[in-house]
């Protein structure tokens, strides 16, 4: 009986250490993926770039839980601040964290209560939509005003970049709804698609199985 009782805390300690280790590994991968970004100038102004750095957080949220998904997003952006630095007083990193955390946490919470492949797909889609919706007020109230201050870029010039693609758009909010909202959702769906294909092969590593 004593051996059995002692085994429970030992197992919990092992699980916690493993989860922390896997989270650190996924955070490092996410940080690297932040540098693998590219513009889509025919679809959205070139200063908005596509990357898949939220993929590790999505893997982590499904394997370890929604809190770990948020932690991975936090560590990714802290690494970016510490190693690369920032040119926007951390506003860009804050936005990246909040949007990625909303994506991972939403997907993780849904999957936590309905653990199946279909639920994971639905959770990823809902998470991507939540991230896209949140991106509109985040960009409108925080990120783009920060660009005006820190990059000395007039708001009219920013809107002009959108108008170069679609001349009929008028005003920042309209630009964000027409361009950034679907772009951010598609970005999340791309992460979800990649997660769908690589989660099972990586599952033994993520769950500590041999």
Tab-separated table of C-alpha atoms in Angstrom:
chain	number	residue	atom	x	y	z
A	1	UNK	CA	0.000	0.000	0.000
A	2	UNK	CA	2.824	2.433	0.802
A	3	UNK	CA	4.492	1.729	-2.537
A	4	UNK	CA	1.254	2.404	-4.409
A	5	UNK	CA	0.680	5.685	-2.562
A	6	UNK	CA	4.203	6.865	-3.257
A	7	UNK	CA	3.872	6.004	-6.922
A	8	UNK	CA	1.071	8.521	-7.509
A	9	UNK	CA	3.074	11.683	-6.671
A	10	UNK	CA	6.058	10.265	-8.535
A	11	UNK	CA	3.917	9.708	-11.623
A	12	UNK	CA	2.480	13.231	-11.395
A	13	UNK	CA	5.961	14.690	-11.036
A	14	UNK	CA	7.168	12.766	-14.070
A	15	UNK	CA	4.155	13.921	-16.096
A	16	UNK	CA	4.688	17.551	-15.101
A	17	UNK	CA	8.389	17.421	-15.987
A	18	UNK	CA	7.589	15.768	-19.322
A	19	UNK	CA	4.926	18.362	-20.139
A	20	UNK	CA	7.293	21.210	-19.308
A	21	UNK	CA	10.006	19.648	-21.453
A	22	UNK	CA	7.681	19.130	-24.408
A	23	UNK	CA	6.346	22.693	-24.029
A	24	UNK	CA	9.875	24.101	-24.067
A	25	UNK	CA	10.696	22.075	-27.176
A	26	UNK	CA	7.541	23.209	-28.976
A	27	UNK	CA	8.180	26.836	-27.951
A	28	UNK	CA	11.653	26.679	-29.487
A	29	UNK	CA	10.226	25.257	-32.722
A	30	UNK	CA	7.536	27.954	-32.762
A	31	UNK	CA	10.187	30.643	-32.291
A	32	UNK	CA	12.128	29.315	-35.284
A	33	UNK	CA	8.975	29.140	-37.391
A	34	UNK	CA	8.379	32.854	-36.755
A	35	UNK	CA	11.335	33.562	-39.051
A	36	UNK	CA	9.889	31.416	-41.852
A	37	UNK	CA	7.363	33.948	-43.053
A	38	UNK	CA	6.494	35.225	-46.500
A	39	UNK	CA	4.186	37.884	-47.947
A	40	UNK	CA	1.188	37.352	-50.224
A	41	UNK	CA	1.104	40.751	-51.954
A	42	UNK	CA	-1.731	39.817	-54.294
A	43	UNK	CA	-4.014	39.046	-51.340
A	44	UNK	CA	-2.928	41.378	-48.535
A	45	UNK	CA	-0.327	44.167	-48.087
A	46	UNK	CA	3.197	42.778	-47.932
A	47	UNK	CA	3.851	43.935	-44.361
A	48	UNK	CA	1.316	41.282	-43.252
A	49	UNK	CA	3.113	37.960	-43.647
A	50	UNK	CA	2.071	34.351	-43.489
A	51	UNK	CA	3.743	31.925	-41.086
A	52	UNK	CA	2.867	28.716	-39.261
A	53	UNK	CA	4.375	29.560	-35.876
A	54	UNK	CA	1.058	28.786	-34.144
A	55	UNK	CA	1.307	25.140	-35.220
A	56	UNK	CA	3.438	24.024	-32.227
A	57	UNK	CA	0.964	25.622	-29.818
A	58	UNK	CA	-1.886	23.755	-31.505
A	59	UNK	CA	0.058	20.495	-31.168
A	60	UNK	CA	0.724	21.303	-27.519
A	61	UNK	CA	-2.866	22.204	-26.711
A	62	UNK	CA	-4.124	18.887	-28.082
A	63	UNK	CA	-1.382	16.781	-26.498
A	64	UNK	CA	-0.968	18.513	-23.129
A	65	UNK	CA	-3.996	20.741	-22.612
A	66	UNK	CA	-5.136	24.306	-23.392
A	67	UNK	CA	-3.009	25.947	-20.698
A	68	UNK	CA	0.140	24.517	-22.246
A	69	UNK	CA	-0.927	25.855	-25.635
A	70	UNK	CA	-1.072	29.345	-24.143
A	71	UNK	CA	2.291	28.841	-22.412
A	72	UNK	CA	3.901	27.835	-25.721
A	73	UNK	CA	2.588	31.011	-27.347
A	74	UNK	CA	3.928	33.075	-24.440
A	75	UNK	CA	7.389	31.481	-24.502
A	76	UNK	CA	7.592	31.825	-28.280
A	77	UNK	CA	7.062	35.568	-28.110
A	78	UNK	CA	9.311	36.027	-25.074
A	79	UNK	CA	12.102	34.284	-26.990
A	80	UNK	CA	11.435	36.586	-29.929
A	81	UNK	CA	11.668	39.648	-27.684
A	82	UNK	CA	14.835	38.483	-25.932
A	83	UNK	CA	16.732	37.227	-28.977
A	84	UNK	CA	15.533	39.306	-31.923
A	85	UNK	CA	14.208	42.317	-30.045
A	86	UNK	CA	11.288	44.497	-31.065
A	87	UNK	CA	10.734	47.613	-33.115
A	88	UNK	CA	7.220	48.277	-31.813
A	89	UNK	CA	7.770	48.339	-28.038
A	90	UNK	CA	6.474	44.772	-27.860
A	91	UNK	CA	3.089	45.583	-29.418
A	92	UNK	CA	3.597	43.150	-32.291
A	93	UNK	CA	4.656	40.376	-29.934
A	94	UNK	CA	1.734	41.105	-27.619
A	95	UNK	CA	-0.698	40.864	-30.517
A	96	UNK	CA	0.918	37.647	-31.747
A	97	UNK	CA	0.622	36.157	-28.265
A	98	UNK	CA	-3.000	37.161	-27.692
A	99	UNK	CA	-4.189	35.941	-31.084
A	100	UNK	CA	-2.219	32.700	-30.910
A	101	UNK	CA	-3.324	32.104	-27.321
A	102	UNK	CA	-6.980	32.628	-28.286
A	103	UNK	CA	-6.545	30.128	-31.121
A	104	UNK	CA	-4.813	27.458	-29.030
A	105	UNK	CA	-6.909	27.896	-25.884
A	106	UNK	CA	-10.233	27.798	-27.733
A	107	UNK	CA	-9.266	24.684	-29.681
A	108	UNK	CA	-7.822	23.043	-26.574
A	109	UNK	CA	-10.867	23.664	-24.399
A	110	UNK	CA	-13.235	22.188	-26.972
A	111	UNK	CA	-11.008	19.157	-27.544
A	112	UNK	CA	-10.566	18.642	-23.794
A	113	UNK	CA	-14.273	17.898	-23.426
A	114	UNK	CA	-14.734	15.995	-26.712
A	115	UNK	CA	-11.605	13.993	-27.504
A	116	UNK	CA	-11.999	12.641	-31.022
A	117	UNK	CA	-10.566	13.370	-34.441
A	118	UNK	CA	-13.783	15.090	-35.555
A	119	UNK	CA	-13.808	17.189	-32.405
A	120	UNK	CA	-10.173	18.187	-32.986
A	121	UNK	CA	-11.015	19.333	-36.520
A	122	UNK	CA	-14.054	21.292	-35.343
A	123	UNK	CA	-12.061	22.756	-32.443
A	124	UNK	CA	-9.307	23.925	-34.801
A	125	UNK	CA	-11.804	25.562	-37.139
A	126	UNK	CA	-13.586	27.338	-34.280
A	127	UNK	CA	-10.232	28.412	-32.827
A	128	UNK	CA	-9.195	29.854	-36.193
A	129	UNK	CA	-12.444	31.816	-36.459
A	130	UNK	CA	-12.048	33.159	-32.914
A	131	UNK	CA	-8.491	34.242	-33.728
A	132	UNK	CA	-9.679	35.972	-36.887
A	133	UNK	CA	-12.490	37.813	-35.140
A	134	UNK	CA	-10.228	38.992	-32.308
A	135	UNK	CA	-7.644	40.186	-34.836
A	136	UNK	CA	-9.976	42.950	-36.067
A	137	UNK	CA	-10.310	44.970	-32.822
A	138	UNK	CA	-6.720	44.091	-31.849
A	139	UNK	CA	-5.339	45.527	-35.078
A	140	UNK	CA	-7.766	48.449	-35.143
A	141	UNK	CA	-7.235	49.602	-31.562
A	142	UNK	CA	-3.655	48.552	-30.797
A	143	UNK	CA	-1.415	47.230	-33.555
A	144	UNK	CA	-1.990	49.678	-36.411
A	145	UNK	CA	-1.982	52.769	-34.188
A	146	UNK	CA	1.336	51.458	-32.818
A	147	UNK	CA	2.682	51.155	-36.368
A	148	UNK	CA	1.802	54.805	-36.921
A	149	UNK	CA	3.756	55.800	-33.807
A	150	UNK	CA	6.786	53.509	-34.007
A	151	UNK	CA	7.228	53.244	-37.779
A	152	UNK	CA	6.147	56.854	-38.454
A	153	UNK	CA	3.776	55.523	-41.106
A	154	UNK	CA	0.644	57.659	-41.677
A	155	UNK	CA	-2.615	55.749	-41.425
A	156	UNK	CA	-3.499	57.013	-44.895
A	157	UNK	CA	-0.405	55.259	-46.250
A	158	UNK	CA	-1.391	51.996	-44.573
A	159	UNK	CA	-4.917	52.197	-45.996
A	160	UNK	CA	-3.385	53.049	-49.372
A	161	UNK	CA	-1.596	49.683	-49.398
A	162	UNK	CA	-4.949	47.955	-49.106
A	163	UNK	CA	-6.457	50.202	-51.764
A	164	UNK	CA	-3.661	49.214	-54.126
A	165	UNK	CA	-5.165	45.721	-54.039
A	166	UNK	CA	-8.843	46.699	-53.800
A	167	UNK	CA	-9.443	50.390	-54.634
A	168	UNK	CA	-13.028	50.365	-53.321
A	169	UNK	CA	-12.061	49.851	-49.652
A	170	UNK	CA	-12.381	52.920	-47.474
A	171	UNK	CA	-11.212	53.198	-43.877
A	172	UNK	CA	-9.073	50.971	-41.683
A	173	UNK	CA	-11.931	48.956	-40.190
A	174	UNK	CA	-13.218	48.005	-43.632
A	175	UNK	CA	-9.692	46.997	-44.673
A	176	UNK	CA	-9.313	44.774	-41.626
A	177	UNK	CA	-12.680	43.068	-42.117
A	178	UNK	CA	-12.175	42.443	-45.823
A	179	UNK	CA	-8.489	41.483	-45.731
A	180	UNK	CA	-7.141	40.654	-42.269
A	181	UNK	CA	-10.136	38.750	-40.933
A	182	UNK	CA	-10.210	36.068	-43.665
A	183	UNK	CA	-6.406	36.047	-43.870
A	184	UNK	CA	-6.065	35.319	-40.153
A	185	UNK	CA	-8.742	32.623	-40.293
A	186	UNK	CA	-7.010	30.981	-43.269
A	187	UNK	CA	-3.707	31.185	-41.402
A	188	UNK	CA	-5.275	29.289	-38.515
A	189	UNK	CA	-6.817	26.750	-40.888
A	190	UNK	CA	-3.407	26.147	-42.444
A	191	UNK	CA	-1.997	25.411	-38.990
A	192	UNK	CA	-4.948	23.093	-38.364
A	193	UNK	CA	-4.371	21.253	-41.650
A	194	UNK	CA	-0.695	20.716	-40.889
A	195	UNK	CA	-1.578	19.603	-37.360
A	196	UNK	CA	-4.027	17.055	-38.775
A	197	UNK	CA	-1.304	15.400	-40.845
A	198	UNK	CA	1.598	15.467	-38.386
A	199	UNK	CA	-0.091	15.039	-34.990
A	200	UNK	CA	-0.368	11.253	-35.143
A	201	UNK	CA	3.276	10.656	-36.184
A	202	UNK	CA	4.440	13.031	-33.444
A	203	UNK	CA	2.023	11.703	-30.839
A	204	UNK	CA	4.527	9.275	-29.197
A	205	UNK	CA	6.954	12.160	-28.623
A	206	UNK	CA	4.264	14.576	-27.436
A	207	UNK	CA	2.795	12.048	-25.011
A	208	UNK	CA	6.079	10.500	-23.907
A	209	UNK	CA	5.270	7.071	-25.326
A	210	UNK	CA	7.920	4.797	-26.713
